[in-house]
CSV table of C-alpha atoms in Angstrom, one decimal:
chain,number,residue,atom,x,y,z
A,1199,UNK,CA,-20.7,-58.4,-49.4
A,1200,UNK,CA,-19.1,-57.6,-46.1
A,1201,UNK,CA,-21.3,-54.5,-45.7
A,1202,UNK,CA,-24.5,-56.6,-46.3
A,1203,UNK,CA,-23.2,-59.2,-43.8
A,1204,UNK,CA,-22.6,-56.4,-41.3
A,1205,UNK,CA,-26.0,-55.0,-41.8
A,1206,UNK,CA,-27.6,-58.5,-41.3
A,1207,UNK,CA,-25.6,-59.0,-38.0
A,1208,UNK,CA,-26.6,-55.5,-36.9
A,1209,UNK,CA,-30.3,-56.4,-37.6
A,1210,UNK,CA,-30.0,-59.7,-35.7
A,1211,UNK,CA,-28.3,-57.8,-32.8
A,1212,UNK,CA,-31.1,-55.2,-32.8
A,1213,UNK,CA,-33.8,-57.9,-32.5
A,1214,UNK,CA,-31.7,-59.6,-29.8
A,1215,UNK,CA,-31.4,-56.3,-27.9
A,1216,UNK,CA,-35.1,-55.6,-28.2
A,1217,UNK,CA,-35.9,-59.2,-27.1
A,1218,UNK,CA,-33.7,-59.0,-24.0
A,1219,UNK,CA,-35.1,-55.5,-23.2
A,1220,UNK,CA,-38.6,-56.9,-23.3
A,1221,UNK,CA,-37.7,-59.8,-21.0
A,1222,UNK,CA,-36.3,-57.4,-18.4
A,1223,UNK,CA,-39.0,-54.8,-18.7
A,1224,UNK,CA,-41.9,-57.3,-18.5
A,1225,UNK,CA,-40.3,-59.3,-15.7
A,1226,UNK,CA,-39.4,-56.3,-13.6
A,1227,UNK,CA,-42.7,-54.6,-14.3
A,1228,UNK,CA,-44.7,-57.6,-13.2
A,1229,UNK,CA,-42.6,-58.0,-10.0
A,1230,UNK,CA,-42.9,-54.3,-9.3
A,1231,UNK,CA,-46.7,-54.3,-9.7
A,1232,UNK,CA,-47.1,-57.0,-7.0
A,1233,UNK,CA,-44.3,-56.5,-4.4
A,1234,UNK,CA,-46.0,-58.8,-1.9
A,1235,UNK,CA,-45.9,-61.7,-4.3
A,1236,UNK,CA,-42.3,-60.9,-5.2
A,1237,UNK,CA,-41.4,-61.1,-1.5
A,1238,UNK,CA,-43.1,-64.5,-1.3
A,1239,UNK,CA,-41.2,-65.7,-4.4
A,1240,UNK,CA,-37.8,-64.6,-3.1
A,1241,UNK,CA,-38.6,-66.2,0.3
A,1242,UNK,CA,-39.6,-69.5,-1.3
A,1243,UNK,CA,-36.1,-70.1,-2.5
A,1244,UNK,CA,-35.1,-70.5,1.1
A,1245,UNK,CA,-31.5,-69.3,0.5
A,1246,UNK,CA,-31.4,-65.8,2.0
A,1247,UNK,CA,-31.6,-64.8,5.7
A,1248,UNK,CA,-35.0,-63.3,6.4
A,1249,UNK,CA,-33.5,-59.9,6.9
A,1250,UNK,CA,-32.3,-59.9,3.2
A,1251,UNK,CA,-35.5,-61.2,1.6
A,1252,UNK,CA,-37.2,-57.8,1.6
A,1253,UNK,CA,-34.1,-56.1,0.2
A,1254,UNK,CA,-33.7,-58.5,-2.7
A,1255,UNK,CA,-37.5,-58.5,-3.4
A,1256,UNK,CA,-37.3,-54.7,-3.7
A,1257,UNK,CA,-34.1,-54.5,-5.6
A,1258,UNK,CA,-34.7,-57.2,-8.1
A,1259,UNK,CA,-37.5,-55.6,-10.1
A,1260,UNK,CA,-35.7,-52.2,-10.0
A,1261,UNK,CA,-32.5,-53.9,-11.4
A,1262,UNK,CA,-34.5,-55.7,-14.1
A,1263,UNK,CA,-36.2,-52.5,-15.2
A,1264,UNK,CA,-32.9,-50.6,-15.2
A,1265,UNK,CA,-31.3,-53.3,-17.3
A,1266,UNK,CA,-34.3,-53.3,-19.6
A,1267,UNK,CA,-34.1,-49.5,-20.2
A,1268,UNK,CA,-30.4,-49.6,-20.9
A,1269,UNK,CA,-30.7,-52.6,-23.3
A,1270,UNK,CA,-33.8,-51.1,-25.0
A,1271,UNK,CA,-31.9,-47.9,-25.8
A,1272,UNK,CA,-28.6,-49.7,-26.6
A,1273,UNK,CA,-26.6,-47.7,-24.1
A,1274,UNK,CA,-23.3,-49.3,-22.9
A,1275,UNK,CA,-24.7,-52.5,-24.4
A,1276,UNK,CA,-21.7,-54.8,-23.9
A,1277,UNK,CA,-21.5,-53.9,-20.2
A,1278,UNK,CA,-25.2,-54.3,-19.6
A,1279,UNK,CA,-25.2,-57.6,-21.6
A,1280,UNK,CA,-22.5,-58.9,-19.3
A,1281,UNK,CA,-24.4,-57.8,-16.2
A,1282,UNK,CA,-27.6,-59.4,-17.7
A,1283,UNK,CA,-25.7,-62.6,-18.2
A,1284,UNK,CA,-24.5,-62.7,-14.6
A,1285,UNK,CA,-28.0,-62.1,-13.3
A,1286,UNK,CA,-29.4,-64.8,-15.6
A,1287,UNK,CA,-26.7,-67.3,-14.4
A,1288,UNK,CA,-27.7,-66.4,-10.8
A,1289,UNK,CA,-31.4,-67.1,-11.7
A,1290,UNK,CA,-30.5,-70.4,-13.3
A,1291,UNK,CA,-28.5,-71.4,-10.3
A,1292,UNK,CA,-31.3,-70.4,-7.9
A,1293,UNK,CA,-33.8,-72.5,-9.9
A,1294,UNK,CA,-31.4,-75.5,-10.1
A,1295,UNK,CA,-30.7,-75.4,-6.4
A,1296,UNK,CA,-34.4,-75.4,-5.7
A,1297,UNK,CA,-34.9,-78.4,-7.9
A,1298,UNK,CA,-31.9,-80.2,-6.4
A,1299,UNK,CA,-33.2,-79.6,-2.9
A,1300,UNK,CA,-36.7,-80.9,-3.8
A,1301,UNK,CA,-38.4,-77.6,-3.1
A,1302,UNK,CA,-41.8,-77.2,-4.8
A,1303,UNK,CA,-41.9,-73.6,-6.0
A,1304,UNK,CA,-42.7,-71.5,-9.0
A,1305,UNK,CA,-39.7,-69.4,-9.9
A,1306,UNK,CA,-41.6,-66.2,-10.0
A,1307,UNK,CA,-39.5,-65.1,-12.9
A,1308,UNK,CA,-42.4,-63.2,-14.5
A,1309,UNK,CA,-44.4,-62.4,-11.4
A,1310,UNK,CA,-46.2,-64.8,-9.2
A,1311,UNK,CA,-43.9,-67.4,-7.6
A,1312,UNK,CA,-43.8,-69.0,-4.2
A,1313,UNK,CA,-44.9,-72.4,-3.0
A,1314,UNK,CA,-46.8,-74.7,-5.4
A,1315,UNK,CA,-48.2,-78.2,-5.1
A,1316,UNK,CA,-45.9,-81.1,-5.8
A,1317,UNK,CA,-45.9,-82.0,-9.5
A,1318,UNK,CA,-46.7,-78.4,-10.5
A,1319,UNK,CA,-43.0,-77.3,-10.7
A,1320,UNK,CA,-41.5,-76.6,-14.1
A,1321,UNK,CA,-37.8,-76.5,-13.3
A,1322,UNK,CA,-36.5,-77.8,-16.7
A,1323,UNK,CA,-38.6,-75.4,-18.6
A,1324,UNK,CA,-37.6,-72.5,-16.4
A,1325,UNK,CA,-33.9,-73.3,-16.7
A,1326,UNK,CA,-34.2,-73.8,-20.5
A,1327,UNK,CA,-36.1,-70.4,-20.9
A,1328,UNK,CA,-33.5,-68.6,-18.8
A,1329,UNK,CA,-30.7,-70.3,-20.8
A,1330,UNK,CA,-32.3,-68.9,-24.0
A,1331,UNK,CA,-32.3,-65.4,-22.4
A,1332,UNK,CA,-28.7,-66.0,-21.4
A,1333,UNK,CA,-27.9,-66.7,-25.1
A,1334,UNK,CA,-29.4,-63.3,-26.0
A,1335,UNK,CA,-27.1,-61.6,-23.4
A,1336,UNK,CA,-24.1,-63.5,-24.7
A,1337,UNK,CA,-24.8,-62.4,-28.3
A,1338,UNK,CA,-24.9,-58.8,-27.2
A,1339,UNK,CA,-21.7,-59.2,-25.0
A,1340,UNK,CA,-19.8,-60.6,-28.0
A,1341,UNK,CA,-21.3,-58.3,-30.6
A,1342,UNK,CA,-22.9,-55.3,-29.0
A,1343,UNK,CA,-23.2,-53.3,-32.3
A,1344,UNK,CA,-26.8,-52.9,-33.2
A,1345,UNK,CA,-29.0,-50.5,-35.2
A,1346,UNK,CA,-30.9,-47.7,-33.6
A,1347,UNK,CA,-28.8,-47.5,-30.4
A,1348,UNK,CA,-27.4,-44.8,-28.2
A,1349,UNK,CA,-24.0,-46.6,-28.5
A,1350,UNK,CA,-24.1,-46.3,-32.3
A,1351,UNK,CA,-25.1,-42.7,-32.1
A,1352,UNK,CA,-22.4,-41.8,-29.7
A,1353,UNK,CA,-19.5,-44.0,-30.9
A,1354,UNK,CA,-20.6,-45.6,-34.2
A,1355,UNK,CA,-19.6,-42.8,-36.5
A,1356,UNK,CA,-16.0,-42.8,-35.3
A,1357,UNK,CA,-15.8,-46.6,-35.5
A,1358,UNK,CA,-17.4,-46.6,-38.9
A,1359,UNK,CA,-14.9,-44.0,-40.2
A,1360,UNK,CA,-11.9,-46.0,-38.8
A,1361,UNK,CA,-13.2,-49.2,-40.4
A,1362,UNK,CA,-13.7,-47.5,-43.8
A,1363,UNK,CA,-10.1,-46.0,-43.6
A,1364,UNK,CA,-8.8,-49.5,-42.9
A,1365,UNK,CA,-10.7,-50.9,-45.9
A,1366,UNK,CA,-9.4,-48.1,-48.1
A,1367,UNK,CA,-5.8,-48.7,-47.0
A,1368,UNK,CA,-6.2,-52.4,-47.7
A,1369,UNK,CA,-7.5,-51.7,-51.1
A,1370,UNK,CA,-4.6,-49.4,-51.9
A,1371,UNK,CA,-2.1,-52.2,-51.2
A,1372,UNK,CA,-0.8,-53.7,-54.4
A,1373,UNK,CA,0.2,-57.3,-54.9
A,1374,UNK,CA,3.8,-56.7,-53.7
A,1375,UNK,CA,2.4,-55.7,-50.3
A,1376,UNK,CA,3.3,-52.0,-50.6
A,1377,UNK,CA,0.8,-49.4,-49.7
A,1378,UNK,CA,-0.6,-46.9,-52.1
A,1379,UNK,CA,1.7,-44.2,-50.7
A,1380,UNK,CA,4.8,-46.5,-51.0
A,1381,UNK,CA,3.8,-47.2,-54.6
A,1382,UNK,CA,3.5,-43.4,-55.3
A,1383,UNK,CA,6.9,-42.7,-53.8
A,1384,UNK,CA,8.5,-45.5,-55.9
A,1385,UNK,CA,6.8,-44.2,-59.0
A,1386,UNK,CA,8.0,-40.6,-58.3
A,1387,UNK,CA,11.6,-41.9,-57.7
A,1388,UNK,CA,11.6,-43.9,-60.9
A,1389,UNK,CA,10.4,-40.8,-62.8
A,1390,UNK,CA,13.2,-38.7,-61.3
A,1391,UNK,CA,10.9,-36.6,-59.2
A,1392,UNK,CA,11.9,-37.9,-55.9
């Protein structure tokens, strides 16, 4: 039963990992395809000095694509999930501050972005969507084990073997709490062999 539960959680984790990878790859790809619009989107938040707008507009899609590739292949999944979570919290904070300041912008989360007409903002939806993506990152930070991942290939076999050894040891314990080797020694002593 535990093995089937573990496989189910691994499957959920794999879908979560692939979903988060798609978010980063699509978002970063769309921004990278239109750097001028990405610049306008970053500038519209009105929080960075003008000298940093270009740097952030260039770095953001590269960071998103890098995160997407790492998550897609399941390499250092927990660390990338934590970094993804931090980036998503920053995105949520940026949208929230724009809303609180009364700015009328499109977040530019998936390309586009910049100034929009009053009434065309979608701040609650953007925050809710990013919170959903944050939930994916949190799942992977808490439970990074997934199927078909570089992490599993590199470290999964060793972990699996250790887990199996623990289960076998637990199964060898008898009701008195002695391990199988303790029981064998006690039996040998009782038979006069020890």
